[in-house]
Each structure stands twice: as structure tokens, then as C-alpha cells.
Amino acid sequence: MREYDDFGKVRDVVKDSEIVVGIPSRNSAHTIGYVLKNVDVGLRKYFSDKSSFVVICDGLSSDGTVEVVNVFKKYLKTPLAIIPNTKSHGKGGAVKTILEVADESSTLQALVLVDSDLRSIVPEWIPLLSSVTEGYGLAAPYYRRHKYDGTITNFVARPLTTMSYGIDINQPIGGDFGLSRELVRILNNSELWSKIPWTMLFGIDIFITHTALAHNLSVCEVDLGVKIHEPKDPTTSLKGMFIEVLGTIFELLIEYSKLWSKHEVCEISFPKRIEKFKIPRMSPWEIVVSKEKAYNEFIKGLAENKSFLETYLSKETLTLLYSEETKTKGVASKLWATVVYEFFKHYLNLKDEKEEALKSLFSIWQGRLYNYYIITWNMENEEALKEIDKQIKDFIGLRKLFTKIFA
């Protein structure tokens, strides 16, 4: 712990900062130097007239991340500190710590959050994400991504967010955000950190987005070009993240039900897109996925979770889910939306089985991915992403049923 900066001293240093950049990190020694260099250049180039501060909250890395940061600290022009994440074993605890630090500033104008594993960040990301200084509550990222990147976003977070609030935010769990002073204060003082434990883990990003929407803060999207980071095969390494993100969304839909279910959504709106700079155009890295693994996970889950599914799903939905067509082609878009709705309806009454229920839903999501893979396997990126638009429309088509739950 000696390599970390003293938390009390960090609070003293940040108190007059107008722009704060927060970086949650864990075992990012190979990428964090590149991120820090671009953050530093962005702050010096575009905010030379403002007081800036960079805080890294590290998840007790074991790979030299802390040592790399301490070396860079000697050469960068922007004041920089690294403190430990002692709140959780996940990203949310680091973000909560960063929020506490930023909230100490009496002159804060923007908190910018960027991931530590970025390979495509450029200095212009900093002023773009700082667009909250122009009257927005949240600046969400807009990326160009490979058709198989962001599968939790595309089939869980984005459609449920659009369905509930009537605004289609492209990346509601993008990870790189700009937060206004007001949103920092709302989040830091929220009681939901203790009520929804997943906010301390991968549920943090959707927590930020839904909190901004629930408090009627305006949202803009900033064009960051391509996001290149450490991608993961959704068939092998995203189960925990899926549970934490979907569980957080379900809990937030319940907590904020009076704020989203009572208003009419006549037409889907879109955030204002901000494109101040010409970000270098590059092709997104290809995400290699295994159709076979997704299919096997789906079929295995149908067998192992049958008792759960019979409890949560209607007979009509079960018939479709266990039909030969679905077992062959995977879960179609409309069926997936229906399954999520029926799960959510029963989720409200669960106490001790919430995580087990979400685990059973994970295997059906794999079936949805399998269906998406076989449909889009030979499609170009732009054509394939039209399937995501269809998924969103299918969720929107069930909005009245979702709102009826809280009538």
C-alpha cells in the first residue's frame, strides 16, 4: 500500500480543480501509460486555462500498474495521484472512490471517466467528454465497434434503457463518460450504492446512465471514433458482467419506476451528437467469437434451468423457447425481448434467488447471441448492426407491458 498516495492529501489537492479525470484501473500496466499520456496532452492542450487533476483508483493490481503510474507521475505536467480501491473487488468501487474525490472540489465543472485498458484514446477525448460544461448532465460515448463487440450493451443495456426512458443512447455502459457537477453530487450521495451491491461492480456504468435519466438530466453523445480495448469473447468471460449489469438494470427499473413508467413515450428520441474534432478513423479490431460455444451454452442451459424457466416464463413463451426451430436457430429477437419482460415481472417478487435467476437467463442470452451470429456471420459491420435496431424495436413494443407492472 506504500506506493499509493495518501487519500487525505489527494482530497486537499483536488479541492480547487475544475476538470477532474478519473481512471479506474486493475492490472493495466501494459496500457495505462498510453492512457495517461493522452489524458495529460488533452488537458494541457484544451484546458490550459483551467485547474486539472488526474486520479487513478487502482484495484490492488499485482502486475506493476502502480509502479508504471508512479514513473509517469514524474514526467507528466498535470497533477496526478493513485489511490487504492478498498470498497469492492470491481470497477464500481473505484468509480465511487473517484466520485468522492471529485466531490471535494468546490469549483468542479466536469468529471471525465476513462478506462485504463484503452488503446485508441486520443487527447481530443478529454474535451469531448467534458462537453457537460455546455449544459449537459452526462456525456455518453459514441463508438464505432465491431459487430460482435458490446453484446451486453446491444442485447441488454441499450434496448432496456431505450424502452424505459424513450431515448436511444448508443453506449449506456460504454465506460468512458463525462459527468456534470450536479450528476457527481447526485451519484456520490445516492443511497442505492448499498441497496444495489452490483453498482460496486460492473453495474456501475448503467447506474450512472439511469441515474442521469431518472433525474431528468440532459444527455449528449460524443463521437470518440473507434474504441479499441481488451475485448472478451462473450461465450467464455462475460457471465459475471452479464449478471451484474442486468441485475443492476432490473433493480434500477424498480427503484426509479415512478420516474420512467408514468410518462408516455410517443416517439424515440436521440441524444445530440457532438463531433467537435476529427478523430482518426480506423477499423475496429475484429472480435473472434465461437458460435459453437454459444450454442452449447444455450442448449446446456435449457436442460439445466428448466425448473427455473417453467417458474418464470409463460407456457406460450416456453413452447417457443423449447421448439425445434429455436433449438436449431437460437433465440430470435422478439422471443428474447419477451423472455426478459417475463423474467422481470417475476424478478420483482424474488428475495434470495435473484442471482440464480439471472444465471439461468444468461444461457438464454447465449441463445440470442447464437441467433445473431448465424444471421450476421457474413454481413459487414454496418449491415449487421441493423439487427440491433430490430432488437430495440422489439423491446419498445413491450413497453406498455413493462409499465403495466407498476400501474
JSON list of C-alpha atoms in Angstrom, two decimals, residues 217-401:
[
{"chain": "A", "resi": 217, "resn": "LEU", "atom": "CA", "xyz": [-30.51, 15.48, -16.75]},
{"chain": "A", "resi": 218, "resn": "SER", "atom": "CA", "xyz": [-29.84, 16.08, -20.43]},
{"chain": "A", "resi": 219, "resn": "VAL", "atom": "CA", "xyz": [-27.59, 13.60, -22.22]},
{"chain": "A", "resi": 220, "resn": "CYS", "atom": "CA", "xyz": [-25.35, 14.17, -25.20]},
{"chain": "A", "resi": 221, "resn": "GLU", "atom": "CA", "xyz": [-23.25, 11.70, -27.18]},
{"chain": "A", "resi": 222, "resn": "VAL", "atom": "CA", "xyz": [-19.69, 12.48, -28.16]},
{"chain": "A", "resi": 223, "resn": "ASP", "atom": "CA", "xyz": [-18.09, 10.87, -31.19]},
{"chain": "A", "resi": 224, "resn": "LEU", "atom": "CA", "xyz": [-14.91, 9.15, -29.96]},
{"chain": "A", "resi": 225, "resn": "GLY", "atom": "CA", "xyz": [-14.25, 7.18, -33.12]},
{"chain": "A", "resi": 226, "resn": "VAL", "atom": "CA", "xyz": [-13.29, 3.56, -32.59]},
{"chain": "A", "resi": 227, "resn": "LYS", "atom": "CA", "xyz": [-12.94, 2.03, -29.14]},
{"chain": "A", "resi": 228, "resn": "ILE", "atom": "CA", "xyz": [-10.10, -0.44, -29.04]},
{"chain": "A", "resi": 229, "resn": "HIS", "atom": "CA", "xyz": [-9.62, -2.07, -25.66]},
{"chain": "A", "resi": 230, "resn": "GLU", "atom": "CA", "xyz": [-9.28, -5.53, -24.17]},
{"chain": "A", "resi": 231, "resn": "PRO", "atom": "CA", "xyz": [-12.25, -7.32, -25.78]},
{"chain": "A", "resi": 232, "resn": "LYS", "atom": "CA", "xyz": [-13.70, -10.54, -24.40]},
{"chain": "A", "resi": 233, "resn": "ASP", "atom": "CA", "xyz": [-15.43, -13.49, -26.02]},
{"chain": "A", "resi": 234, "resn": "PRO", "atom": "CA", "xyz": [-19.00, -13.33, -24.66]},
{"chain": "A", "resi": 235, "resn": "THR", "atom": "CA", "xyz": [-19.23, -17.12, -24.59]},
{"chain": "A", "resi": 236, "resn": "THR", "atom": "CA", "xyz": [-16.36, -17.53, -22.14]},
{"chain": "A", "resi": 237, "resn": "SER", "atom": "CA", "xyz": [-15.73, -14.48, -19.97]},
{"chain": "A", "resi": 238, "resn": "LEU", "atom": "CA", "xyz": [-18.82, -12.30, -19.60]},
{"chain": "A", "resi": 239, "resn": "LYS", "atom": "CA", "xyz": [-21.11, -14.28, -17.31]},
{"chain": "A", "resi": 240, "resn": "GLY", "atom": "CA", "xyz": [-20.32, -12.22, -14.21]},
{"chain": "A", "resi": 241, "resn": "MET", "atom": "CA", "xyz": [-20.64, -8.96, -16.09]},
{"chain": "A", "resi": 242, "resn": "PHE", "atom": "CA", "xyz": [-23.96, -10.05, -17.63]},
{"chain": "A", "resi": 243, "resn": "ILE", "atom": "CA", "xyz": [-25.41, -10.83, -14.19]},
{"chain": "A", "resi": 244, "resn": "GLU", "atom": "CA", "xyz": [-24.13, -7.60, -12.64]},
{"chain": "A", "resi": 245, "resn": "VAL", "atom": "CA", "xyz": [-25.34, -5.36, -15.48]},
{"chain": "A", "resi": 246, "resn": "LEU", "atom": "CA", "xyz": [-28.77, -6.95, -15.94]},
{"chain": "A", "resi": 247, "resn": "GLY", "atom": "CA", "xyz": [-29.29, -7.24, -12.18]},
{"chain": "A", "resi": 248, "resn": "THR", "atom": "CA", "xyz": [-28.48, -3.55, -11.77]},
{"chain": "A", "resi": 249, "resn": "ILE", "atom": "CA", "xyz": [-30.86, -2.58, -14.58]},
{"chain": "A", "resi": 250, "resn": "PHE", "atom": "CA", "xyz": [-33.69, -4.62, -13.06]},
{"chain": "A", "resi": 251, "resn": "GLU", "atom": "CA", "xyz": [-33.11, -3.02, -9.66]},
{"chain": "A", "resi": 252, "resn": "LEU", "atom": "CA", "xyz": [-32.93, 0.47, -11.15]},
{"chain": "A", "resi": 253, "resn": "LEU", "atom": "CA", "xyz": [-36.13, -0.05, -13.13]},
{"chain": "A", "resi": 254, "resn": "ILE", "atom": "CA", "xyz": [-37.79, -0.91, -9.82]},
{"chain": "A", "resi": 255, "resn": "GLU", "atom": "CA", "xyz": [-36.22, 1.94, -7.83]},
{"chain": "A", "resi": 256, "resn": "TYR", "atom": "CA", "xyz": [-36.96, 4.55, -10.49]},
{"chain": "A", "resi": 257, "resn": "SER", "atom": "CA", "xyz": [-40.29, 3.08, -11.65]},
{"chain": "A", "resi": 258, "resn": "LYS", "atom": "CA", "xyz": [-42.27, 6.21, -10.77]},
{"chain": "A", "resi": 259, "resn": "LEU", "atom": "CA", "xyz": [-39.89, 8.29, -12.88]},
{"chain": "A", "resi": 260, "resn": "TRP", "atom": "CA", "xyz": [-39.99, 6.29, -16.11]},
{"chain": "A", "resi": 261, "resn": "SER", "atom": "CA", "xyz": [-43.19, 4.21, -16.17]},
{"chain": "A", "resi": 262, "resn": "LYS", "atom": "CA", "xyz": [-45.63, 7.09, -15.71]},
{"chain": "A", "resi": 263, "resn": "HIS", "atom": "CA", "xyz": [-44.74, 9.12, -18.78]},
{"chain": "A", "resi": 264, "resn": "GLU", "atom": "CA", "xyz": [-45.81, 8.46, -22.34]},
{"chain": "A", "resi": 265, "resn": "VAL", "atom": "CA", "xyz": [-43.20, 7.65, -24.99]},
{"chain": "A", "resi": 266, "resn": "CYS", "atom": "CA", "xyz": [-44.75, 8.68, -28.27]},
{"chain": "A", "resi": 267, "resn": "GLU", "atom": "CA", "xyz": [-41.53, 8.72, -30.23]},
{"chain": "A", "resi": 268, "resn": "ILE", "atom": "CA", "xyz": [-37.98, 7.57, -29.54]},
{"chain": "A", "resi": 269, "resn": "SER", "atom": "CA", "xyz": [-35.54, 10.47, -29.14]},
{"chain": "A", "resi": 270, "resn": "PHE", "atom": "CA", "xyz": [-31.79, 10.51, -29.65]},
{"chain": "A", "resi": 271, "resn": "PRO", "atom": "CA", "xyz": [-29.10, 12.43, -27.76]},
{"chain": "A", "resi": 272, "resn": "LYS", "atom": "CA", "xyz": [-27.46, 15.35, -29.51]},
{"chain": "A", "resi": 273, "resn": "ARG", "atom": "CA", "xyz": [-24.31, 14.07, -31.22]},
{"chain": "A", "resi": 274, "resn": "ILE", "atom": "CA", "xyz": [-21.23, 16.23, -30.66]},
{"chain": "A", "resi": 275, "resn": "GLU", "atom": "CA", "xyz": [-18.41, 15.97, -33.20]},
{"chain": "A", "resi": 276, "resn": "LYS", "atom": "CA", "xyz": [-16.06, 18.84, -32.42]},
{"chain": "A", "resi": 277, "resn": "PHE", "atom": "CA", "xyz": [-12.89, 17.17, -33.62]},
{"chain": "A", "resi": 278, "resn": "LYS", "atom": "CA", "xyz": [-11.77, 14.92, -36.42]},
{"chain": "A", "resi": 279, "resn": "ILE", "atom": "CA", "xyz": [-10.91, 11.76, -34.54]},
{"chain": "A", "resi": 280, "resn": "PRO", "atom": "CA", "xyz": [-8.53, 9.49, -36.51]},
{"chain": "A", "resi": 281, "resn": "ARG", "atom": "CA", "xyz": [-10.60, 6.93, -38.39]},
{"chain": "A", "resi": 282, "resn": "MET", "atom": "CA", "xyz": [-9.53, 3.33, -38.03]},
{"chain": "A", "resi": 283, "resn": "SER", "atom": "CA", "xyz": [-11.20, -0.03, -38.31]},
{"chain": "A", "resi": 284, "resn": "PRO", "atom": "CA", "xyz": [-12.33, -1.66, -35.06]},
{"chain": "A", "resi": 285, "resn": "TRP", "atom": "CA", "xyz": [-10.45, -4.76, -34.03]},
{"chain": "A", "resi": 286, "resn": "GLU", "atom": "CA", "xyz": [-12.16, -7.95, -35.05]},
{"chain": "A", "resi": 287, "resn": "ILE", "atom": "CA", "xyz": [-13.83, -9.80, -32.18]},
{"chain": "A", "resi": 288, "resn": "VAL", "atom": "CA", "xyz": [-13.41, -13.54, -32.57]},
{"chain": "A", "resi": 289, "resn": "VAL", "atom": "CA", "xyz": [-16.39, -15.45, -31.21]},
{"chain": "A", "resi": 290, "resn": "SER", "atom": "CA", "xyz": [-17.40, -19.09, -31.18]},
{"chain": "A", "resi": 291, "resn": "LYS", "atom": "CA", "xyz": [-20.86, -19.86, -32.50]},
{"chain": "A", "resi": 292, "resn": "GLU", "atom": "CA", "xyz": [-20.47, -23.41, -31.24]},
{"chain": "A", "resi": 293, "resn": "LYS", "atom": "CA", "xyz": [-19.72, -22.35, -27.65]},
{"chain": "A", "resi": 294, "resn": "ALA", "atom": "CA", "xyz": [-22.71, -20.03, -27.61]},
{"chain": "A", "resi": 295, "resn": "TYR", "atom": "CA", "xyz": [-24.95, -22.78, -28.96]},
{"chain": "A", "resi": 296, "resn": "ASN", "atom": "CA", "xyz": [-23.68, -25.38, -26.48]},
{"chain": "A", "resi": 297, "resn": "GLU", "atom": "CA", "xyz": [-24.13, -22.98, -23.55]},
{"chain": "A", "resi": 298, "resn": "PHE", "atom": "CA", "xyz": [-27.69, -22.31, -24.70]},
{"chain": "A", "resi": 299, "resn": "ILE", "atom": "CA", "xyz": [-28.67, -25.97, -25.09]},
{"chain": "A", "resi": 300, "resn": "LYS", "atom": "CA", "xyz": [-26.99, -26.91, -21.82]},
{"chain": "A", "resi": 301, "resn": "GLY", "atom": "CA", "xyz": [-28.83, -24.10, -20.05]},
{"chain": "A", "resi": 302, "resn": "LEU", "atom": "CA", "xyz": [-32.21, -25.15, -21.42]},
{"chain": "A", "resi": 303, "resn": "ALA", "atom": "CA", "xyz": [-31.73, -28.55, -19.82]},
{"chain": "A", "resi": 304, "resn": "GLU", "atom": "CA", "xyz": [-30.19, -27.45, -16.53]},
{"chain": "A", "resi": 305, "resn": "ASN", "atom": "CA", "xyz": [-32.51, -24.48, -15.87]},
{"chain": "A", "resi": 306, "resn": "LYS", "atom": "CA", "xyz": [-35.80, -26.00, -16.92]},
{"chain": "A", "resi": 307, "resn": "SER", "atom": "CA", "xyz": [-37.36, -25.73, -13.45]},
{"chain": "A", "resi": 308, "resn": "PHE", "atom": "CA", "xyz": [-36.41, -22.05, -13.20]},
{"chain": "A", "resi": 309, "resn": "LEU", "atom": "CA", "xyz": [-37.73, -21.31, -16.67]},
{"chain": "A", "resi": 310, "resn": "GLU", "atom": "CA", "xyz": [-41.01, -23.10, -16.01]},
{"chain": "A", "resi": 311, "resn": "THR", "atom": "CA", "xyz": [-41.48, -20.86, -12.96]},
{"chain": "A", "resi": 312, "resn": "TYR", "atom": "CA", "xyz": [-40.71, -17.57, -14.67]},
{"chain": "A", "resi": 313, "resn": "LEU", "atom": "CA", "xyz": [-41.98, -17.97, -18.23]},
{"chain": "A", "resi": 314, "resn": "SER", "atom": "CA", "xyz": [-45.46, -18.35, -19.65]},
{"chain": "A", "resi": 315, "resn": "LYS", "atom": "CA", "xyz": [-46.47, -21.59, -21.35]},
{"chain": "A", "resi": 316, "resn": "GLU", "atom": "CA", "xyz": [-46.55, -19.85, -24.72]},
{"chain": "A", "resi": 317, "resn": "THR", "atom": "CA", "xyz": [-43.02, -18.49, -24.29]},
{"chain": "A", "resi": 318, "resn": "LEU", "atom": "CA", "xyz": [-41.75, -21.86, -23.02]},
{"chain": "A", "resi": 319, "resn": "THR", "atom": "CA", "xyz": [-43.21, -23.59, -26.06]},
{"chain": "A", "resi": 320, "resn": "LEU", "atom": "CA", "xyz": [-41.36, -21.19, -28.36]},
{"chain": "A", "resi": 321, "resn": "LEU", "atom": "CA", "xyz": [-38.16, -21.44, -26.35]},
{"chain": "A", "resi": 322, "resn": "TYR", "atom": "CA", "xyz": [-38.09, -25.24, -26.42]},
{"chain": "A", "resi": 323, "resn": "SER", "atom": "CA", "xyz": [-39.29, -25.53, -30.02]},
{"chain": "A", "resi": 324, "resn": "GLU", "atom": "CA", "xyz": [-37.12, -27.30, -32.58]},
{"chain": "A", "resi": 325, "resn": "GLU", "atom": "CA", "xyz": [-36.75, -24.07, -34.55]},
{"chain": "A", "resi": 326, "resn": "THR", "atom": "CA", "xyz": [-35.32, -22.21, -31.53]},
{"chain": "A", "resi": 327, "resn": "LYS", "atom": "CA", "xyz": [-33.10, -25.16, -30.59]},
{"chain": "A", "resi": 328, "resn": "THR", "atom": "CA", "xyz": [-31.75, -25.09, -34.14]},
{"chain": "A", "resi": 329, "resn": "LYS", "atom": "CA", "xyz": [-31.53, -21.37, -34.89]},
{"chain": "A", "resi": 330, "resn": "GLY", "atom": "CA", "xyz": [-31.23, -19.86, -31.42]},
{"chain": "A", "resi": 331, "resn": "VAL", "atom": "CA", "xyz": [-33.39, -17.24, -29.73]},
{"chain": "A", "resi": 332, "resn": "ALA", "atom": "CA", "xyz": [-34.97, -14.74, -32.13]},
{"chain": "A", "resi": 333, "resn": "SER", "atom": "CA", "xyz": [-35.13, -11.03, -31.33]},
{"chain": "A", "resi": 334, "resn": "LYS", "atom": "CA", "xyz": [-38.80, -10.84, -30.34]},
{"chain": "A", "resi": 335, "resn": "LEU", "atom": "CA", "xyz": [-38.59, -14.01, -28.23]},
{"chain": "A", "resi": 336, "resn": "TRP", "atom": "CA", "xyz": [-35.58, -12.61, -26.33]},
{"chain": "A", "resi": 337, "resn": "ALA", "atom": "CA", "xyz": [-37.49, -9.39, -25.53]},
{"chain": "A", "resi": 338, "resn": "THR", "atom": "CA", "xyz": [-40.45, -11.42, -24.30]},
{"chain": "A", "resi": 339, "resn": "VAL", "atom": "CA", "xyz": [-38.26, -13.62, -22.12]},
{"chain": "A", "resi": 340, "resn": "VAL", "atom": "CA", "xyz": [-36.63, -10.58, -20.48]},
{"chain": "A", "resi": 341, "resn": "TYR", "atom": "CA", "xyz": [-40.03, -8.99, -19.82]},
{"chain": "A", "resi": 342, "resn": "GLU", "atom": "CA", "xyz": [-41.45, -12.15, -18.24]},
{"chain": "A", "resi": 343, "resn": "PHE", "atom": "CA", "xyz": [-38.32, -12.63, -16.14]},
{"chain": "A", "resi": 344, "resn": "PHE", "atom": "CA", "xyz": [-38.51, -9.05, -14.93]},
{"chain": "A", "resi": 345, "resn": "LYS", "atom": "CA", "xyz": [-42.16, -9.44, -13.95]},
{"chain": "A", "resi": 346, "resn": "HIS", "atom": "CA", "xyz": [-41.28, -12.35, -11.66]},
{"chain": "A", "resi": 347, "resn": "TYR", "atom": "CA", "xyz": [-37.97, -10.82, -10.53]},
{"chain": "A", "resi": 348, "resn": "LEU", "atom": "CA", "xyz": [-39.89, -8.19, -8.57]},
{"chain": "A", "resi": 349, "resn": "ASN", "atom": "CA", "xyz": [-41.07, -10.84, -6.11]},
{"chain": "A", "resi": 350, "resn": "LEU", "atom": "CA", "xyz": [-37.71, -12.57, -5.63]},
{"chain": "A", "resi": 351, "resn": "LYS", "atom": "CA", "xyz": [-35.62, -12.20, -2.49]},
{"chain": "A", "resi": 352, "resn": "ASP", "atom": "CA", "xyz": [-32.93, -14.85, -2.20]},
{"chain": "A", "resi": 353, "resn": "GLU", "atom": "CA", "xyz": [-32.91, -16.32, -5.72]},
{"chain": "A", "resi": 354, "resn": "LYS", "atom": "CA", "xyz": [-32.14, -13.20, -7.76]},
{"chain": "A", "resi": 355, "resn": "GLU", "atom": "CA", "xyz": [-28.64, -14.18, -8.80]},
{"chain": "A", "resi": 356, "resn": "GLU", "atom": "CA", "xyz": [-29.67, -17.76, -9.61]},
{"chain": "A", "resi": 357, "resn": "ALA", "atom": "CA", "xyz": [-32.49, -16.43, -11.79]},
{"chain": "A", "resi": 358, "resn": "LEU", "atom": "CA", "xyz": [-30.10, -14.15, -13.65]},
{"chain": "A", "resi": 359, "resn": "LYS", "atom": "CA", "xyz": [-27.71, -17.05, -14.19]},
{"chain": "A", "resi": 360, "resn": "SER", "atom": "CA", "xyz": [-30.48, -19.01, -15.88]},
{"chain": "A", "resi": 361, "resn": "LEU", "atom": "CA", "xyz": [-31.18, -16.03, -18.12]},
{"chain": "A", "resi": 362, "resn": "PHE", "atom": "CA", "xyz": [-27.51, -15.95, -19.14]},
{"chain": "A", "resi": 363, "resn": "SER", "atom": "CA", "xyz": [-27.86, -19.21, -21.08]},
{"chain": "A", "resi": 364, "resn": "ILE", "atom": "CA", "xyz": [-30.87, -17.87, -22.99]},
{"chain": "A", "resi": 365, "resn": "TRP", "atom": "CA", "xyz": [-28.82, -14.77, -23.84]},
{"chain": "A", "resi": 366, "resn": "GLN", "atom": "CA", "xyz": [-26.24, -17.12, -25.32]},
{"chain": "A", "resi": 367, "resn": "GLY", "atom": "CA", "xyz": [-29.02, -18.49, -27.49]},
{"chain": "A", "resi": 368, "resn": "ARG", "atom": "CA", "xyz": [-29.82, -14.94, -28.57]},
{"chain": "A", "resi": 369, "resn": "LEU", "atom": "CA", "xyz": [-26.17, -14.38, -29.46]},
{"chain": "A", "resi": 370, "resn": "TYR", "atom": "CA", "xyz": [-26.08, -17.62, -31.43]},
{"chain": "A", "resi": 371, "resn": "ASN", "atom": "CA", "xyz": [-29.08, -16.49, -33.46]},
{"chain": "A", "resi": 372, "resn": "TYR", "atom": "CA", "xyz": [-27.41, -13.12, -34.08]},
{"chain": "A", "resi": 373, "resn": "TYR", "atom": "CA", "xyz": [-24.15, -14.79, -35.10]},
{"chain": "A", "resi": 374, "resn": "ILE", "atom": "CA", "xyz": [-25.71, -17.05, -37.71]},
{"chain": "A", "resi": 375, "resn": "ILE", "atom": "CA", "xyz": [-27.76, -14.19, -39.17]},
{"chain": "A", "resi": 376, "resn": "THR", "atom": "CA", "xyz": [-24.84, -11.74, -39.37]},
{"chain": "A", "resi": 377, "resn": "TRP", "atom": "CA", "xyz": [-21.87, -14.05, -39.92]},
{"chain": "A", "resi": 378, "resn": "ASN", "atom": "CA", "xyz": [-21.24, -12.89, -43.50]},
{"chain": "A", "resi": 379, "resn": "MET", "atom": "CA", "xyz": [-22.51, -9.33, -43.07]},
{"chain": "A", "resi": 380, "resn": "GLU", "atom": "CA", "xyz": [-20.42, -6.18, -42.94]},
{"chain": "A", "resi": 381, "resn": "ASN", "atom": "CA", "xyz": [-20.44, -4.24, -39.67]},
{"chain": "A", "resi": 382, "resn": "GLU", "atom": "CA", "xyz": [-23.00, -1.60, -40.65]},
{"chain": "A", "resi": 383, "resn": "GLU", "atom": "CA", "xyz": [-25.44, -4.13, -42.06]},
{"chain": "A", "resi": 384, "resn": "ALA", "atom": "CA", "xyz": [-25.12, -6.37, -39.01]},
{"chain": "A", "resi": 385, "resn": "LEU", "atom": "CA", "xyz": [-25.80, -3.52, -36.60]},
{"chain": "A", "resi": 386, "resn": "LYS", "atom": "CA", "xyz": [-29.23, -3.05, -38.19]},
{"chain": "A", "resi": 387, "resn": "GLU", "atom": "CA", "xyz": [-30.15, -6.23, -36.32]},
{"chain": "A", "resi": 388, "resn": "ILE", "atom": "CA", "xyz": [-29.55, -4.30, -33.09]},
{"chain": "A", "resi": 389, "resn": "ASP", "atom": "CA", "xyz": [-32.10, -1.69, -34.20]},
{"chain": "A", "resi": 390, "resn": "LYS", "atom": "CA", "xyz": [-34.59, -4.51, -34.65]},
{"chain": "A", "resi": 391, "resn": "GLN", "atom": "CA", "xyz": [-33.85, -5.74, -31.13]},
{"chain": "A", "resi": 392, "resn": "ILE", "atom": "CA", "xyz": [-34.52, -2.29, -29.70]},
{"chain": "A", "resi": 393, "resn": "LYS", "atom": "CA", "xyz": [-37.85, -2.05, -31.54]},
{"chain": "A", "resi": 394, "resn": "ASP", "atom": "CA", "xyz": [-38.93, -5.40, -30.13]},
{"chain": "A", "resi": 395, "resn": "PHE", "atom": "CA", "xyz": [-38.28, -4.18, -26.58]},
{"chain": "A", "resi": 396, "resn": "ILE", "atom": "CA", "xyz": [-40.10, -0.92, -27.24]},
{"chain": "A", "resi": 397, "resn": "GLY", "atom": "CA", "xyz": [-43.04, -2.95, -28.49]},
{"chain": "A", "resi": 398, "resn": "LEU", "atom": "CA", "xyz": [-43.38, -4.39, -24.98]},
{"chain": "A", "resi": 399, "resn": "ARG", "atom": "CA", "xyz": [-43.18, -1.06, -23.14]},
{"chain": "A", "resi": 400, "resn": "LYS", "atom": "CA", "xyz": [-46.87, -1.00, -22.21]},
{"chain": "A", "resi": 401, "resn": "LEU", "atom": "CA", "xyz": [-46.49, -4.42, -20.59]}
]
